[in-house]
Coordinates of C-alpha atoms in Angstrom, one line a residue:
M30 CA -96.0 43.4 15.0
K31 CA -96.3 40.2 12.5
F32 CA -98.4 40.7 9.3
F33 CA -97.3 37.1 8.1
T34 CA -96.9 33.2 9.2
E35 CA -93.6 32.7 8.9
V36 CA -92.3 29.2 7.8
N37 CA -89.6 28.3 10.3
I38 CA -86.7 26.1 8.6
D39 CA -85.0 23.6 11.2
A40 CA -81.3 23.6 10.7
Y41 CA -79.7 21.7 7.8
P42 CA -76.8 19.3 9.0
E43 CA -75.1 20.0 5.6
K44 CA -74.4 23.4 4.7
I45 CA -73.4 24.4 0.9
E46 CA -70.0 26.6 0.2
H47 CA -68.8 27.9 -3.0
Y48 CA -66.4 25.0 -3.8
N49 CA -69.4 22.6 -4.1
S50 CA -70.8 21.5 -7.2
I51 CA -74.7 22.2 -7.7
F52 CA -77.0 20.3 -10.3
T53 CA -80.0 22.0 -10.6
I54 CA -83.3 20.0 -12.3
G55 CA -86.7 19.8 -12.6
S56 CA -89.4 22.7 -12.5
C57 CA -88.6 26.1 -13.9
F58 CA -88.1 26.8 -9.5
A59 CA -84.7 24.4 -10.5
E60 CA -83.7 27.4 -13.0
N61 CA -84.6 30.4 -10.9
I62 CA -82.4 28.8 -7.9
G63 CA -79.8 28.0 -10.7
D64 CA -79.7 31.1 -11.7
K65 CA -78.4 32.6 -8.4
F66 CA -76.3 29.8 -8.2
T67 CA -75.0 30.8 -11.4
E68 CA -75.0 34.7 -11.0
L69 CA -72.8 34.0 -7.5
K70 CA -70.3 32.4 -9.3
F71 CA -71.3 28.7 -8.1
N72 CA -70.4 25.5 -9.9
S73 CA -73.1 25.0 -10.8
M74 CA -75.4 23.4 -13.9
I75 CA -79.4 23.6 -14.3
N76 CA -81.8 21.4 -16.5
P77 CA -79.2 19.8 -19.3
F78 CA -82.7 18.3 -20.6
G79 CA -84.9 22.0 -20.1
V80 CA -87.8 22.8 -17.7
L81 CA -88.8 18.9 -16.0
Y82 CA -92.4 19.0 -14.1
N83 CA -93.1 15.7 -12.8
S84 CA -90.8 13.3 -10.9
A85 CA -91.2 10.3 -13.9
S86 CA -89.6 12.9 -16.8
I87 CA -86.8 13.9 -14.1
K88 CA -86.1 10.0 -13.4
N89 CA -85.9 9.0 -17.1
S90 CA -83.4 12.5 -17.8
L91 CA -81.1 11.4 -15.0
W92 CA -81.3 7.8 -16.3
L93 CA -80.3 8.2 -19.9
L94 CA -77.1 10.3 -18.5
A95 CA -76.5 7.7 -16.7
E96 CA -76.6 5.1 -19.3
K97 CA -74.7 8.0 -21.7
K98 CA -77.6 7.9 -24.1
I99 CA -76.6 8.8 -27.8
F100 CA -79.2 10.9 -29.6
S101 CA -79.9 9.3 -33.2
E102 CA -82.7 10.9 -35.8
D103 CA -84.6 7.9 -34.5
D104 CA -85.3 9.6 -31.3
L105 CA -86.5 12.5 -32.8
I106 CA -90.3 13.9 -33.9
F107 CA -91.1 16.4 -36.3
N108 CA -94.0 18.3 -35.9
Q109 CA -94.4 22.2 -37.1
D110 CA -91.7 21.9 -39.1
E111 CA -88.9 21.3 -36.2
W112 CA -87.4 18.8 -35.2
H113 CA -88.0 17.4 -31.3
S114 CA -87.2 15.4 -28.7
F115 CA -90.1 14.0 -26.0
Y116 CA -87.2 13.8 -23.3
H117 CA -86.7 17.7 -23.9
H118 CA -87.6 21.3 -23.6
S119 CA -88.5 23.2 -26.9
D120 CA -85.1 25.0 -26.4
F121 CA -83.9 22.0 -27.6
S122 CA -86.3 21.9 -30.7
H123 CA -84.8 23.0 -34.2
H124 CA -85.6 22.7 -38.1
K125 CA -82.4 20.8 -39.0
K126 CA -82.2 17.4 -36.9
E127 CA -78.2 17.6 -37.3
T128 CA -78.8 20.8 -35.1
I129 CA -80.5 19.2 -32.3
I130 CA -78.5 16.0 -32.3
S131 CA -75.6 17.9 -31.3
K132 CA -77.1 20.2 -28.8
I133 CA -78.4 17.4 -27.1
N134 CA -75.5 14.9 -27.2
S135 CA -72.5 17.8 -26.4
T136 CA -75.2 18.6 -23.6
S137 CA -75.5 15.5 -22.3
A138 CA -72.2 14.8 -22.2
F139 CA -70.9 17.8 -20.2
A140 CA -74.3 17.0 -17.7
F141 CA -73.1 13.6 -17.2
S142 CA -69.4 14.2 -16.4
F143 CA -70.9 17.1 -14.1
L144 CA -72.8 14.8 -12.4
S145 CA -70.3 12.1 -11.8
K146 CA -69.0 14.9 -9.6
T147 CA -72.0 17.0 -8.0
D148 CA -71.9 17.5 -4.7
W149 CA -75.2 18.9 -4.6
L150 CA -78.3 17.3 -6.5
V151 CA -81.2 19.5 -6.4
I152 CA -84.7 18.5 -7.3
S153 CA -87.3 21.0 -7.8
L154 CA -90.8 19.1 -8.7
G155 CA -93.9 20.7 -9.7
T156 CA -96.6 18.2 -10.5
S157 CA -97.6 14.6 -10.5
F158 CA -99.8 14.6 -13.7
V159 CA -97.5 13.4 -16.8
Y160 CA -98.8 12.9 -20.7
H161 CA -98.4 9.4 -22.2
H162 CA -98.0 9.1 -25.7
N163 CA -99.9 6.5 -27.4
Q164 CA -98.1 4.9 -29.8
S165 CA -94.6 4.8 -28.1
G166 CA -96.2 4.4 -24.8
T167 CA -93.2 7.1 -23.5
I168 CA -93.7 9.9 -20.5
V169 CA -93.2 12.8 -22.5
S170 CA -91.4 15.9 -20.5
N171 CA -93.2 18.2 -22.9
C172 CA -95.9 17.4 -25.7
H173 CA -94.4 20.5 -28.2
K174 CA -97.8 21.1 -29.1
I175 CA -98.4 18.1 -31.2
P176 CA -102.6 17.7 -30.6
Q177 CA -104.0 16.4 -27.9
K178 CA -105.6 13.1 -28.5
E179 CA -102.4 12.3 -29.2
F180 CA -101.9 11.9 -25.4
T181 CA -103.3 10.3 -22.5
K182 CA -103.0 11.8 -19.0
S183 CA -102.5 10.6 -15.8
F184 CA -101.6 10.9 -11.9
L185 CA -98.8 10.0 -10.4
T186 CA -99.8 8.2 -7.0
L187 CA -97.8 8.6 -3.8
E188 CA -96.2 5.2 -4.2
E189 CA -95.4 6.4 -8.0
N190 CA -93.6 9.3 -7.1
Y191 CA -92.1 8.1 -3.8
S192 CA -90.4 4.9 -5.8
N193 CA -89.4 7.5 -8.7
I194 CA -87.5 9.6 -6.4
K195 CA -86.0 6.2 -4.6
E196 CA -84.4 5.7 -7.9
I197 CA -83.3 9.1 -8.4
I198 CA -81.4 9.2 -5.7
E199 CA -80.1 4.8 -6.1
Q200 CA -78.7 6.0 -9.4
Q201 CA -77.2 9.2 -8.1
L202 CA -75.8 7.1 -5.5
S203 CA -74.2 4.5 -8.0
L204 CA -73.1 6.9 -9.8
N205 CA -71.5 9.1 -7.1
S206 CA -71.8 8.0 -3.2
N207 CA -70.9 11.3 -1.9
T208 CA -73.8 13.7 -3.5
K209 CA -76.3 15.1 -1.3
F210 CA -79.6 15.6 -2.2
L211 CA -81.8 18.8 -1.8
L212 CA -85.8 18.4 -3.0
T213 CA -88.9 20.9 -2.8
V214 CA -92.2 21.3 -3.9
S215 CA -92.3 24.1 -7.1
P216 CA -94.2 26.8 -5.6
V217 CA -95.7 27.9 -9.3
R218 CA -99.2 26.7 -9.3
H219 CA -100.6 24.7 -12.2
F220 CA -103.6 25.4 -12.6
K221 CA -104.3 24.5 -16.0
D222 CA -105.3 20.9 -14.0
G223 CA -107.3 22.8 -11.9
A224 CA -107.7 24.1 -8.4
H225 CA -108.2 21.0 -6.4
N226 CA -106.0 19.1 -8.4
N227 CA -103.1 21.0 -8.0
Q228 CA -103.6 20.5 -4.4
L229 CA -103.7 16.8 -4.5
S230 CA -101.0 17.0 -6.8
K231 CA -98.4 18.9 -4.5
A232 CA -100.4 17.0 -2.2
S233 CA -98.9 13.1 -3.7
L234 CA -95.7 14.9 -3.7
L235 CA -94.8 16.3 -0.6
L236 CA -96.0 13.0 1.1
A237 CA -93.3 11.6 -1.0
I238 CA -90.7 13.6 -0.2
N239 CA -91.2 13.6 3.5
K240 CA -90.9 9.6 2.6
I241 CA -87.5 9.9 1.4
V242 CA -86.4 12.5 3.7
N243 CA -87.3 10.1 6.5
E244 CA -85.7 7.1 4.5
F245 CA -82.4 8.8 2.9
A246 CA -79.0 9.9 4.9
K247 CA -78.2 13.2 3.9
T248 CA -81.5 13.8 1.6
Y249 CA -83.4 17.4 3.0
Y250 CA -86.3 19.1 2.3
F251 CA -86.6 22.4 1.4
P252 CA -89.8 24.3 1.8
S253 CA -90.2 26.9 -1.3
Y254 CA -94.3 25.8 -1.8
E255 CA -94.6 26.4 2.0
I256 CA -92.9 29.8 2.0
M257 CA -94.6 31.0 -0.8
M258 CA -98.3 29.8 0.2
D259 CA -98.1 31.4 3.9
E260 CA -95.5 34.2 3.9
L261 CA -96.0 34.7 0.2
R262 CA -100.3 35.0 0.8
D263 CA -100.8 37.7 -1.8
Y264 CA -100.7 38.3 -5.8
R265 CA -98.5 41.0 -5.6
Y266 CA -95.7 38.4 -5.0
Y267 CA -96.9 36.4 -8.3
D268 CA -96.1 37.2 -12.2
V269 CA -99.1 38.8 -14.6
D270 CA -100.0 35.2 -14.9
L271 CA -101.0 34.9 -11.1
L272 CA -99.5 31.4 -10.7
H273 CA -95.7 32.4 -11.2
P274 CA -93.7 34.0 -8.3
N275 CA -92.5 37.4 -9.2
T276 CA -88.9 38.5 -9.2
Q277 CA -89.8 39.9 -5.5
A278 CA -91.0 36.6 -4.3
I279 CA -87.9 34.7 -5.8
N280 CA -85.6 36.6 -4.3
Y281 CA -87.1 36.5 -0.8
I282 CA -87.4 32.7 -1.0
W283 CA -83.7 32.6 -2.0
E284 CA -82.8 35.0 1.0
K285 CA -84.5 32.3 3.0
F286 CA -82.4 28.9 1.3
S287 CA -79.1 31.4 1.6
D288 CA -79.9 32.0 5.4
S289 CA -81.2 28.0 5.5
L290 CA -78.5 26.3 3.5
L291 CA -75.5 28.5 2.9
T292 CA -72.4 28.9 5.5
K293 CA -72.3 32.1 6.9
Q294 CA -68.9 33.1 5.4
C295 CA -70.3 31.8 2.0
Q296 CA -73.3 34.6 2.8
L297 CA -70.9 37.3 3.2
I298 CA -68.7 36.4 -0.1
N299 CA -71.8 36.7 -2.2
E300 CA -72.7 39.6 -0.9
E301 CA -69.5 41.2 -2.5
I302 CA -69.7 38.8 -5.4
Q303 CA -73.5 40.4 -5.8
K304 CA -71.9 43.9 -5.4
I305 CA -69.0 43.1 -7.8
V306 CA -71.8 41.5 -10.8
T307 CA -74.3 44.4 -10.1
A308 CA -71.4 46.9 -11.0
A309 CA -70.2 44.9 -13.9
N310 CA -73.7 45.1 -15.2
H311 CA -74.7 48.5 -14.7
R312 CA -74.7 50.8 -17.9
V313 CA -71.9 53.0 -18.3
R314 CA -72.3 56.8 -19.8
N315 CA -69.1 57.8 -20.1
M316 CA -66.3 54.7 -20.2
N317 CA -63.0 57.3 -19.9
S318 CA -64.2 59.4 -17.5
Q319 CA -61.7 59.7 -14.4
K320 CA -64.4 58.7 -12.2
N321 CA -65.2 55.4 -14.3
I322 CA -61.5 54.7 -14.5
D323 CA -60.9 54.7 -10.5
F324 CA -64.4 52.8 -10.2
A325 CA -62.9 49.7 -12.7
K326 CA -59.8 50.2 -10.5
N327 CA -62.0 49.2 -7.4
M328 CA -63.5 46.8 -8.8
L329 CA -60.5 45.3 -10.2
A330 CA -58.8 45.1 -6.2
R331 CA -61.9 43.9 -4.9
I332 CA -62.4 41.0 -7.3
K333 CA -58.3 40.2 -6.8
E334 CA -59.0 40.3 -2.7
I335 CA -62.1 37.7 -3.2
E336 CA -59.7 35.1 -5.4
S337 CA -57.0 35.1 -2.9
S338 CA -59.1 33.0 -0.5
N339 CA -61.3 31.9 -3.7
S340 CA -59.5 30.7 -6.3
L341 CA -62.3 28.4 -7.4
I342 CA -64.5 31.5 -8.1
N343 CA -64.6 32.8 -11.9
F344 CA -64.4 36.5 -12.5
E345 CA -63.0 36.3 -16.1
K346 CA -65.7 37.7 -17.3
E347 CA -66.0 40.8 -14.4
K348 CA -62.2 41.1 -15.2
H349 CA -61.9 41.6 -19.1
L350 CA -64.6 44.2 -18.8
F351 CA -63.2 46.3 -16.1
S352 CA -59.5 46.4 -17.5
S353 CA -60.7 47.7 -20.4
Y354 CA -62.0 50.5 -19.0
I355 CA -58.6 50.9 -17.7
N356 CA -56.9 50.1 -21.1
G357 CA -59.4 52.3 -23.4
S358 CA -58.7 55.0 -21.3
E359 CA -54.6 54.8 -22.2
R360 CA -55.3 54.2 -26.0

């Protein structure tokens, strides 16, 4: 018996391997996927500007990286005793302008270097609604709790979303012609815009992406939104706000993602990596017990086995931890 309508995913002609570098940008779903890549030891970078929701903000951010923009005090605004950037999430905000400027510029420099060599650019689009700062005319990535009267809200049409995504792809290809692109629409529902407007917003993104995928080579779509809406059509798969997917839903979508986009060999390695990462995160009651020492030696042996055929996978953190269990017993 089947208890849900399954979303069938066509085979992708390109697959992701551990030796690939992966850059994820966009909505909080980009962070969910990016966190999975990071946990499983891929060479990845997540949202160097913080969470971004719309195609215009993502385009602007990647353009700033490509232009090697150096931020200064003139690019900041001051509100509620903190300095902010309209291009960055509040995670960058700080009460010292020197601190935020340093963090933005150092992150951007690293991000440009990573982006210029990235194999996969994963873009998660959340909404077609944008906010223009009235004084500067800038489409902001974050309003930073500034009064709403200082912004004008507008809707990105299909043509505008298409144009923004097209510019993103063309900009990246000029930087690295070997980059492959994976586009997805975030399963997070933006109900602050209203139920109907949320659907219109997602529809504009879906139509724009479909046009892009049919136009550009090595550009693909992953149906995270459809999986959430059809296969996980139940509020038990949502967080307490009833809008964001919960951990169970994220893990399920990641499984679908892995089955579709990672090679079989990569999936097998991930299973071993996950065991090691889980073991390293396990709270040990008695670090000096013989059982724990034997367990640590076993984990180090498994790490060595994986590294022998995958030298790019970095287990330094886990090796240091398991070695400390053994060395501690010898003191």
